[in-house]
mmCIF file of C-alpha atoms in Angstrom:
data_model
loop_
_atom_site.group_PDB
_atom_site.id
_atom_site.type_symbol
_atom_site.label_atom_id
_atom_site.label_comp_id
_atom_site.label_asym_id
_atom_site.label_seq_id
_atom_site.Cartn_x
_atom_site.Cartn_y
_atom_site.Cartn_z
ATOM 1 C CA MET N 1 12.896 8.724 -7.015
ATOM 2 C CA GLN N 2 11.633 5.358 -7.438
ATOM 3 C CA SER N 3 11.206 2.859 -4.602
ATOM 4 C CA ILE N 4 12.407 -0.509 -5.009
ATOM 5 C CA ILE N 5 8.501 -2.013 -6.247
ATOM 6 C CA GLY N 6 8.949 0.205 -9.568
ATOM 7 C CA TYR N 7 6.642 3.058 -9.060
ATOM 8 C CA ASN N 8 7.441 6.136 -10.566
ATOM 9 C CA ILE N 9 6.902 8.386 -7.639
ATOM 10 C CA GLN N 10 6.031 11.443 -8.882
ATOM 11 C CA GLN N 11 2.821 10.019 -10.540
ATOM 12 C CA LEU N 12 1.866 8.430 -7.773
ATOM 13 C CA SER N 13 2.224 11.959 -5.466
ATOM 14 C CA ALA N 14 -0.643 13.184 -6.621
ATOM 15 C CA TYR N 15 -3.610 10.154 -5.709
ATOM 16 C CA PHE N 16 -1.909 9.968 -1.823
ATOM 17 C CA SER N 17 -1.538 13.997 -1.813
ATOM 18 C CA GLY N 18 -4.494 13.349 1.208
ATOM 19 C CA LEU N 19 -3.147 11.192 3.486
ATOM 20 C CA SER N 20 -0.612 13.181 4.925
ATOM 21 C CA ASP N 21 0.756 16.569 5.018
ATOM 22 C CA GLY N 22 4.492 14.779 4.414
ATOM 23 C CA ARG N 23 6.517 14.277 1.334
ATOM 24 C CA LEU N 24 5.480 11.032 -0.368
ATOM 25 C CA VAL N 25 8.712 9.377 -0.850
ATOM 26 C CA ALA N 26 8.017 5.110 -1.659
ATOM 27 C CA VAL N 27 4.958 2.798 -2.330
ATOM 28 C CA ASN N 28 5.193 -0.827 -1.732
ATOM 29 C CA VAL N 29 3.756 -3.937 -3.785
ATOM 30 C CA PHE N 30 0.404 -3.275 -2.559
ATOM 31 C CA GLY N 31 0.028 0.650 -2.613
ATOM 32 C CA GLU N 32 0.524 1.409 0.800
ATOM 33 C CA PRO N 33 2.606 4.982 0.563
ATOM 34 C CA PHE N 34 5.502 5.898 2.512
ATOM 35 C CA PHE N 35 5.661 9.499 3.354
ATOM 36 C CA ASP N 36 8.504 11.656 5.437
ATOM 37 C CA VAL N 37 7.339 13.628 7.803
ATOM 38 C CA LEU N 38 9.555 15.879 9.061
ATOM 39 C CA GLY N 39 12.431 12.960 9.131
ATOM 40 C CA VAL N 40 10.781 9.947 10.208
ATOM 41 C CA LEU N 41 9.215 7.390 7.757
ATOM 42 C CA ILE N 42 5.643 7.266 8.000
ATOM 43 C CA LYS N 43 3.593 3.961 6.722
ATOM 44 C CA VAL N 44 -0.156 5.151 5.795
ATOM 45 C CA SER N 45 -2.762 2.166 5.274
ATOM 46 C CA PRO N 46 -4.758 3.001 2.526
ATOM 47 C CA GLU N 47 -7.609 0.678 3.701
ATOM 48 C CA THR N 48 -7.959 2.932 7.177
ATOM 49 C CA GLY N 49 -5.788 6.094 6.561
ATOM 50 C CA ASP N 50 -4.368 5.292 10.055
ATOM 51 C CA ARG N 51 -0.331 5.527 10.119
ATOM 52 C CA GLU N 52 2.400 3.553 10.914
ATOM 53 C CA GLU N 53 6.221 5.186 11.705
ATOM 54 C CA VAL N 54 8.954 3.253 10.558
ATOM 55 C CA GLY N 55 11.742 5.275 12.112
ATOM 56 C CA LEU N 56 14.112 8.277 11.203
ATOM 57 C CA VAL N 57 14.537 8.269 7.138
ATOM 58 C CA SER N 58 18.518 8.518 7.656
ATOM 59 C CA LYS N 59 18.023 5.446 9.361
ATOM 60 C CA CYS N 60 15.744 3.492 7.679
ATOM 61 C CA PRO N 61 15.494 4.620 3.389
ATOM 62 C CA PHE N 62 12.745 2.048 2.279
ATOM 63 C CA ASP N 63 14.894 0.575 0.351
ATOM 64 C CA LYS N 64 16.478 -0.821 2.741
ATOM 65 C CA LEU N 65 13.679 -1.970 4.797
ATOM 66 C CA ASP N 66 13.138 -5.294 4.998
ATOM 67 C CA ASP N 67 9.732 -7.783 3.837
ATOM 68 C CA TYR N 68 7.547 -6.708 6.420
ATOM 69 C CA TRP N 69 7.116 -3.073 4.998
ATOM 70 C CA THR N 70 8.044 -3.142 0.715
ATOM 71 C CA GLY N 71 6.102 -6.270 0.357
ATOM 72 C CA ALA N 72 8.793 -7.528 -2.104
ATOM 73 C CA SER N 73 9.242 -11.700 -0.911
ATOM 74 C CA LEU N 74 5.249 -11.856 -1.400
ATOM 75 C CA LYS N 75 5.465 -9.729 -5.121
ATOM 76 C CA GLU N 76 8.302 -12.536 -6.414
ATOM 77 C CA VAL N 77 6.079 -15.203 -4.672
ATOM 78 C CA TRP N 78 3.098 -14.083 -6.819
ATOM 79 C CA GLU N 79 4.497 -12.649 -9.975
ATOM 80 C CA HIS N 80 5.967 -16.523 -10.097
ATOM 81 C CA ALA N 81 2.661 -18.117 -10.101
ATOM 82 C CA ASN N 82 0.396 -15.050 -12.223
ATOM 83 C CA GLY N 83 2.755 -13.527 -14.107
ATOM 84 C CA PRO N 84 4.450 -10.092 -13.680
ATOM 85 C CA VAL N 85 3.041 -7.279 -11.650
ATOM 86 C CA GLY N 86 3.993 -4.632 -14.211
ATOM 87 C CA ASN N 87 4.788 -0.824 -12.845
ATOM 88 C CA GLN N 88 1.015 0.369 -13.706
ATOM 89 C CA HIS N 89 -0.804 -2.128 -11.075
ATOM 90 C CA PHE N 90 -0.468 -3.300 -7.401
ATOM 91 C CA LEU N 91 -1.607 -6.117 -5.536
ATOM 92 C CA VAL N 92 -4.943 -6.031 -3.891
ATOM 93 C CA PRO N 93 -5.834 -7.406 -1.130
ATOM 94 C CA ILE N 94 -9.121 -8.985 -1.682
ATOM 95 C CA THR N 95 -10.011 -9.343 1.501
ATOM 96 C CA PRO N 96 -8.562 -6.227 3.210
ATOM 97 C CA PHE N 97 -5.996 -6.755 5.435
ATOM 98 C CA ALA N 98 -7.933 -4.272 7.522
ATOM 99 C CA LEU N 99 -10.800 -6.448 7.720
ATOM 100 C CA GLY N 100 -8.158 -9.728 8.308
ATOM 101 C CA GLY N 101 -6.908 -10.589 5.285
ATOM 102 C CA GLU N 102 -4.048 -12.727 5.465
ATOM 103 C CA PHE N 103 -0.347 -11.483 3.681
ATOM 104 C CA VAL N 104 -0.035 -14.513 1.467
ATOM 105 C CA ILE N 105 -0.223 -14.750 -3.063
ATOM 106 C CA SER N 106 -4.360 -16.719 -2.113
ATOM 107 C CA ASN N 107 -5.386 -12.830 -1.075
ATOM 108 C CA LEU N 108 -3.675 -10.814 -3.982
ATOM 109 C CA ALA N 109 -5.177 -9.166 -6.911
ATOM 110 C CA ARG N 110 -2.977 -7.668 -9.440
ATOM 111 C CA LEU N 111 -5.440 -3.836 -9.992
ATOM 112 C CA PRO N 112 -4.390 -1.439 -12.447
ATOM 113 C CA ILE N 113 -3.194 1.799 -9.437
ATOM 114 C CA GLN N 114 -6.304 3.803 -10.560
ATOM 115 C CA GLU N 115 -8.702 0.961 -9.757
ATOM 116 C CA ALA N 116 -6.680 -0.045 -6.837
ATOM 117 C CA LEU N 117 -6.684 3.523 -5.546
ATOM 118 C CA ALA N 118 -10.307 4.084 -5.464
ATOM 119 C CA LEU N 119 -11.228 0.474 -4.359
ATOM 120 C CA TYR N 120 -9.191 1.490 -1.291
ATOM 121 C CA GLN N 121 -10.432 4.668 -0.904
ATOM 122 C CA LEU N 122 -14.471 3.053 -0.625
ATOM 123 C CA ILE N 123 -13.085 0.703 1.818
ATOM 124 C CA ARG N 124 -11.582 3.713 3.605
ATOM 125 C CA GLU N 125 -15.448 5.519 3.657
ATOM 126 C CA GLN N 126 -16.592 2.646 4.491
ATOM 127 C CA ILE N 127 -15.390 1.513 7.357
ATOM 128 C CA SER N 128 -13.830 4.727 8.836
ATOM 129 C CA ASP N 129 -16.728 4.922 11.309
ATOM 130 C CA LEU N 130 -16.667 1.557 12.163
ATOM 131 C CA SER N 131 -16.051 -0.282 16.514
ATOM 132 C CA ASP N 132 -14.038 -2.900 15.889
ATOM 133 C CA GLY N 133 -15.314 -6.487 16.021
ATOM 134 C CA ALA N 134 -18.515 -4.908 13.234
ATOM 135 C CA LYS N 135 -19.726 -6.762 10.328
ATOM 136 C CA VAL N 136 -18.897 -5.118 7.482
ATOM 137 C CA SER N 137 -20.611 -5.826 3.724
ATOM 138 C CA ILE N 138 -17.624 -4.103 0.938
ATOM 139 C CA GLU N 139 -20.193 -2.177 -1.652
ATOM 140 C CA GLU N 140 -18.937 -0.578 -4.993
#
């Protein structure tokens, strides 16, 4: 199974196994995984681990979701300006979305999947216990 963005779900399942007990069914262009959890489609933020219910899998299959969920049109704009993203990379926010980064091409960088997921894990670990409004500096 592959998502409409083109990532191989079987290969990515191991990377996202700790974020949900559900079955990984898709990953969008930003590297946000979507899980089937008892028939409910759940998107998990790789930056925070927060979960967002999308809807019933039977009524909201990933390939029928709008751009808010998939990021497909932003990917197209980014590719027009910068070249292909490819299926071994994600578009990762320079300023994390969880920290107010905008969903615009100037805030996106193309990173190999493994680097992107390592960065997301680093962000998750460093902001997990912070209160809203806290000042942060992500350190490698």
